Tab-separated table of C-alpha atoms in Angstrom:
chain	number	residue	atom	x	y	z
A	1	UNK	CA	0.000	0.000	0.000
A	2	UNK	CA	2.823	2.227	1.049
A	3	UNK	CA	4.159	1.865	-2.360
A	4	UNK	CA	1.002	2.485	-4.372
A	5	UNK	CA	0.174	5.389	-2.448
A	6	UNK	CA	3.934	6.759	-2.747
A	7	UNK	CA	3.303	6.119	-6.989
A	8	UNK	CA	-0.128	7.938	-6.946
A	9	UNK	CA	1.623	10.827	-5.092
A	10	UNK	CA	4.828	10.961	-7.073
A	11	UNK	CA	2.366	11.020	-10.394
A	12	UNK	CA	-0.084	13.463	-9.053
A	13	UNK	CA	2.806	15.932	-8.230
A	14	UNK	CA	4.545	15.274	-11.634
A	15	UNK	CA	1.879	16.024	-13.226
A	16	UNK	CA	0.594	19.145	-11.014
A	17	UNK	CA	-0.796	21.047	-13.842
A	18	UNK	CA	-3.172	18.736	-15.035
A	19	UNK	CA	-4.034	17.655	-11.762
A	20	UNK	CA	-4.993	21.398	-10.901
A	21	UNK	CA	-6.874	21.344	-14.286
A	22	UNK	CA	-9.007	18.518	-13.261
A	23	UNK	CA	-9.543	19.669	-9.551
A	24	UNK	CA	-10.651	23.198	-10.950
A	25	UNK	CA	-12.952	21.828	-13.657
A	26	UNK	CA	-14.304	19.593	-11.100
A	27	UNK	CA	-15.263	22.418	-8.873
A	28	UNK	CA	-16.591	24.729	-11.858
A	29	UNK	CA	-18.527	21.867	-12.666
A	30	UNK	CA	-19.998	21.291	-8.865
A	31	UNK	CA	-20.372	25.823	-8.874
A	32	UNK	CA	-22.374	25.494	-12.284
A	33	UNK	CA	-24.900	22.510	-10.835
A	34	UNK	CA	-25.742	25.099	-7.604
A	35	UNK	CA	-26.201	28.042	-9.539
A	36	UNK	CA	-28.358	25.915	-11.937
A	37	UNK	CA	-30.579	24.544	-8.636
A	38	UNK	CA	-30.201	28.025	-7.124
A	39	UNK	CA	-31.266	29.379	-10.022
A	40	UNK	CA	-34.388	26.848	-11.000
A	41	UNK	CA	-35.808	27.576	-7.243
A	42	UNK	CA	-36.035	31.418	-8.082
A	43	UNK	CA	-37.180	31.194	-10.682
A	44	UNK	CA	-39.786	28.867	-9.745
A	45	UNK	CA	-40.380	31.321	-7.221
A	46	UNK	CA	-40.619	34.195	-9.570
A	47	UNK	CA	-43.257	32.208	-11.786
A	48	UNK	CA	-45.320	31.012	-8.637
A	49	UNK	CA	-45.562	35.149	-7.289
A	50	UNK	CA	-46.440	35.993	-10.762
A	51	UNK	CA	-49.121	33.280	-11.574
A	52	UNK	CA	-50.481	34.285	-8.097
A	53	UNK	CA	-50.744	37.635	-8.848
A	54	UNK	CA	-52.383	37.205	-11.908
A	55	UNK	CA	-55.682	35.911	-9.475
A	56	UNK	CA	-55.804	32.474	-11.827
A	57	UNK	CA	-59.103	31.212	-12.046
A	58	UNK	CA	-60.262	27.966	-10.558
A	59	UNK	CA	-62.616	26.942	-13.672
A	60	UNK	CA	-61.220	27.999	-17.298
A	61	UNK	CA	-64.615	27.002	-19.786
A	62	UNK	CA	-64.845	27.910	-23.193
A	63	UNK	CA	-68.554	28.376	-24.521
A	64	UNK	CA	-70.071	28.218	-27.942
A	65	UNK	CA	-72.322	30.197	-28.614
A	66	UNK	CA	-70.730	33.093	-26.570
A	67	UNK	CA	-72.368	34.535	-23.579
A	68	UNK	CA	-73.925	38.067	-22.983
A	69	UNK	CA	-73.564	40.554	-20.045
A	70	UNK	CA	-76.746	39.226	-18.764
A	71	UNK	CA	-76.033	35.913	-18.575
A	72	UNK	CA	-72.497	36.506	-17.164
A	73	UNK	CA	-74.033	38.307	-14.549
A	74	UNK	CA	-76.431	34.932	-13.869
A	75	UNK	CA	-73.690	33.447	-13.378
A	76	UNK	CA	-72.596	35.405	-10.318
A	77	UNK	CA	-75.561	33.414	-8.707
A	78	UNK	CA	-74.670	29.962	-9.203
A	79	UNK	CA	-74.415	27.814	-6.175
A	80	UNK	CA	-71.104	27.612	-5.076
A	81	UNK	CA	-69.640	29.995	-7.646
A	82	UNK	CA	-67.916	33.215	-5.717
A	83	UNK	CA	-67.706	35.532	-9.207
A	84	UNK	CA	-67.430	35.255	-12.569
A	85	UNK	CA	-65.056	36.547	-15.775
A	86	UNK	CA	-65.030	36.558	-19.231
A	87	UNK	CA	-62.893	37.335	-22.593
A	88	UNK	CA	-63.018	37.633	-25.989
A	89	UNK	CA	-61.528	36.252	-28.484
A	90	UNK	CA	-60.769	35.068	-32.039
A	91	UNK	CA	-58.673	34.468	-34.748
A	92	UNK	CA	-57.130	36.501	-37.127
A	93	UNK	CA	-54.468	37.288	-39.879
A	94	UNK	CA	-51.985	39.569	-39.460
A	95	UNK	CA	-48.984	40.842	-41.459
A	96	UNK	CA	-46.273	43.680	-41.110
A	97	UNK	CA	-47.102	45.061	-44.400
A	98	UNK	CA	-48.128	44.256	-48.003
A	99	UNK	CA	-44.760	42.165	-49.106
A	100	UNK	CA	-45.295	39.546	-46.068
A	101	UNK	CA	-47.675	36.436	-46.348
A	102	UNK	CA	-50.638	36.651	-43.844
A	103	UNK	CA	-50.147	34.487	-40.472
A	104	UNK	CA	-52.641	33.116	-37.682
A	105	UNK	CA	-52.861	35.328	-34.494
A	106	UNK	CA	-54.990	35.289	-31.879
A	107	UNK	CA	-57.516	38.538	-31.071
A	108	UNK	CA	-58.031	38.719	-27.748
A	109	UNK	CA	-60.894	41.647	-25.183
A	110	UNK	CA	-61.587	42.263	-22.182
A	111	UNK	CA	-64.875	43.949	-20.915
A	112	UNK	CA	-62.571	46.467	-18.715
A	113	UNK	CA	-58.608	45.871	-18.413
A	114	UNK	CA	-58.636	48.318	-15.037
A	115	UNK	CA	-61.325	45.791	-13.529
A	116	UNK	CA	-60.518	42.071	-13.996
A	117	UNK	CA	-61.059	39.751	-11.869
A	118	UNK	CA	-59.443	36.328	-12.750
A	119	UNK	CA	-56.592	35.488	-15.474
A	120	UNK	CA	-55.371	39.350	-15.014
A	121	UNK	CA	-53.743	40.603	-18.266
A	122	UNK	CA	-50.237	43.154	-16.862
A	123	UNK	CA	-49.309	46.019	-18.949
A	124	UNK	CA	-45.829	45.504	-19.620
A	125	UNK	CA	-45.098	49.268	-21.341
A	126	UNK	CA	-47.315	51.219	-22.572
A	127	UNK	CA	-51.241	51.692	-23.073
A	128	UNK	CA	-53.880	49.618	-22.882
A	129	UNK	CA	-55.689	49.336	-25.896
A	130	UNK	CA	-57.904	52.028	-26.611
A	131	UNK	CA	-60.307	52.855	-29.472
A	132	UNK	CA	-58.287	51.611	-32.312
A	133	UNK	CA	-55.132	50.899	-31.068
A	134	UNK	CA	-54.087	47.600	-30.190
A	135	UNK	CA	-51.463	45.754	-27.730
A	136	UNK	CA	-49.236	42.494	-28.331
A	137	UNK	CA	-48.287	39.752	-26.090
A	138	UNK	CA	-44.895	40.255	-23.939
A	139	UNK	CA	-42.805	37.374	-26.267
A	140	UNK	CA	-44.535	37.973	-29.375
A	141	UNK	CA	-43.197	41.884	-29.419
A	142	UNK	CA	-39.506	40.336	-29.911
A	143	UNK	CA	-40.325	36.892	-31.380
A	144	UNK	CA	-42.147	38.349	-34.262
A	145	UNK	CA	-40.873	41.699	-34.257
A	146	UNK	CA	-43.552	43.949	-33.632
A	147	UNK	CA	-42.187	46.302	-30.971
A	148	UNK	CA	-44.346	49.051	-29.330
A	149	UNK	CA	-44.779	52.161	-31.512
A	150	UNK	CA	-45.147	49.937	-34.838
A	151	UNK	CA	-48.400	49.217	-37.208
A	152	UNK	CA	-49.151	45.944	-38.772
A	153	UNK	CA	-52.044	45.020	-41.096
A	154	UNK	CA	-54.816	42.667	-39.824
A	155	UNK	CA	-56.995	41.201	-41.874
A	156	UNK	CA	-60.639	39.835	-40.608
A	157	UNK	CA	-63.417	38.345	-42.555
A	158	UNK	CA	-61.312	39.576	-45.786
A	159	UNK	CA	-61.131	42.903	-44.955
A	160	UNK	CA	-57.939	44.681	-44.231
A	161	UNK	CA	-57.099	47.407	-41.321
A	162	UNK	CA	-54.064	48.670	-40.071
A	163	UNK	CA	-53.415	48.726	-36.008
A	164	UNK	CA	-51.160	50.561	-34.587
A	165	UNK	CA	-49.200	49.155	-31.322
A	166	UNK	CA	-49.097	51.128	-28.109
A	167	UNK	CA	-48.342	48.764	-25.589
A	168	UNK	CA	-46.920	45.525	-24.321
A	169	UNK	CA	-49.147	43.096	-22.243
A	170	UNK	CA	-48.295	39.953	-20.047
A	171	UNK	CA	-50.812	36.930	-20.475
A	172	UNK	CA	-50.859	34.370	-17.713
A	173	UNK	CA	-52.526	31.967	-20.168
A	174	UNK	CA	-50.691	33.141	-23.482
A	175	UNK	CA	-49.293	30.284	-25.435
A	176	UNK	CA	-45.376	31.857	-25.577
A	177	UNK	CA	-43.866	31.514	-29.254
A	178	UNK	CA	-40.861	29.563	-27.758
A	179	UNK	CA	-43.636	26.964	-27.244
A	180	UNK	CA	-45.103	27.475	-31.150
A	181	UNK	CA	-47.605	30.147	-30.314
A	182	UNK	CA	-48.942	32.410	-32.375
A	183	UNK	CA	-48.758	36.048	-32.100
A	184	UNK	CA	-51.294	37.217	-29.975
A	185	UNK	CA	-53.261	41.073	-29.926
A	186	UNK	CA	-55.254	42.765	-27.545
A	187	UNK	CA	-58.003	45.546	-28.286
A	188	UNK	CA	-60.924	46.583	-26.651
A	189	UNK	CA	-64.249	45.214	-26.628
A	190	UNK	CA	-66.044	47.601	-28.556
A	191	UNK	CA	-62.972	47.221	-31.239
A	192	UNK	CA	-63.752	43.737	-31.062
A	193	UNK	CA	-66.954	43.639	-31.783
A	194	UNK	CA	-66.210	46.657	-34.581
A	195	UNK	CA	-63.949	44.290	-36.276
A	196	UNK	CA	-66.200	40.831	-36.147
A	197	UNK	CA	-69.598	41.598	-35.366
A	198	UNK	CA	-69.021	39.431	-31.874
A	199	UNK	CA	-69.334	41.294	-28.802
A	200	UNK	CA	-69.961	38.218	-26.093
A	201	UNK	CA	-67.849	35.975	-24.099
A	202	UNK	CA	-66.306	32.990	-25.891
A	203	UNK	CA	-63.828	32.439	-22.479
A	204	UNK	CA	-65.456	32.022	-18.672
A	205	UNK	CA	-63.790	32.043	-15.890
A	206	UNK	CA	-64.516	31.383	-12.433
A	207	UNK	CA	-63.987	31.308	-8.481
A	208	UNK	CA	-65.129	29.101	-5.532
A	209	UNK	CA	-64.875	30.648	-2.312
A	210	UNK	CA	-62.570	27.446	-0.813
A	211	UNK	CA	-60.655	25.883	-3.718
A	212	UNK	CA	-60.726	22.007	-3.621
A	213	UNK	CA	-61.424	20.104	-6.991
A	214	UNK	CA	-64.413	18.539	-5.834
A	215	UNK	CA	-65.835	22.136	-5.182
A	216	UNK	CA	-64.325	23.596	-8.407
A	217	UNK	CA	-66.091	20.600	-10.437
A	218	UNK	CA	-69.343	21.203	-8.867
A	219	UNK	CA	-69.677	24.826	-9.774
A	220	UNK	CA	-68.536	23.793	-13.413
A	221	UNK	CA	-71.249	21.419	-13.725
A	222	UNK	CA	-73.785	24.060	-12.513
A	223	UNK	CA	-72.716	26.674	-14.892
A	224	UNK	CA	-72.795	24.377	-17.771
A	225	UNK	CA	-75.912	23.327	-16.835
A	226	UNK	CA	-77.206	26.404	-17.359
């Protein structure tokens, strides 16, 4: 043993520089795996505050045909159902300008984006839509290029309109385009309904007072039921 260990000694220090190489890649590699874990738990973190704060809704439905104000507000009533939200939405072309192909995006309204109550939308940078003016998805801005301040072309049941951009939102339940989503636009209801002829709920959401799933399920089943 004596001699063996006196070999791996006499090696190691022959060899000094490589064994220094090895001893500091060997530690890089052991820094790089905490800051990876370090990194994963805040950022899980980070996602968890903002999916929180973005009041998620316990029951996501969509609905076909779309739902009015009145029957939205019935809603409010259902046993075991604490309040009730909707959106709007559709699908659309859209282009940067005449030389481009058309693509698929998503048109997305709220009834009031200072009042929501479940699946918040955040304004990223600048306005919220307002008359004609629309707002992208935070993602799509840089993933398609569309940054604030821009126009693009939509086009909806073959006619053609150009929106200008004025602001940047964050969608809790946006489909990212690192994931294959589409580009994704936000306008105002009246806009909305301007622009398609729709203006009723094709999206519910919905609160229990007490989450658990059987209490979540229940209230689904009632407001289907009606």
């Amino acid at each position: 043993m004596g001699v063996v260990r006196h070999k791996i000694w006499s090696d190691l220090w022959r060899n000094k520089g490589r064994t220094l190489q090895v001893v500091l890649i060997i530690a890089m590699g052991a820094f790089a795996v905490g800051m990876i874990v370090g990194s994963g738990d805040l950022i899980r973190v980070g996602l968890t505050k903002i999916w929180l704060a973005s009041s998620p809704s316990m029951i996501n439905l969509m609905v076909d045909p779309p739902i009015d104000d009145e029957t939205m507000q019935s809603l409010k009533s259902v046993r075991g159902v604490e309040d009730v939200d909707g959106m709007l939405l559709t699908t659309i072309e859209w282009r940067h300008d005449p030389s481009e192909p058309w693509r698929a995006a998503r048109l997305i309204a709220r009834d009031d984006y200072d009042d929501q109550t479940y699946a918040k939308l955040s304004l990223v940078s600048g306005e919220w839509p307002e008359r004609k003016t629309f707002a992208v998805m935070q993602g799509a801005d840089t993933a398609f290029d569309i940054p604030q301040g821009t126009e693009i072309q939509i086009r909806v049941e073959d006619k053609i309109y150009t929106a200008p951009i004025d602001g940047v939102i964050y969608n809790p339940l946006g489909n990212p385009p690192d994931f294959g989503g589409n580009a994704e636009f936000y306008t105002t209801r009246q806009r909305f309904s301007e622009l398609t002829g729709e203006s009723n709920f094709a999206q519910l959401f919905a609160g229990v007072p007490v989450y658990s799933e059987t209490a979540a399920t229940a209230a689904a089943d009632q407001i289907e039921r009606r």
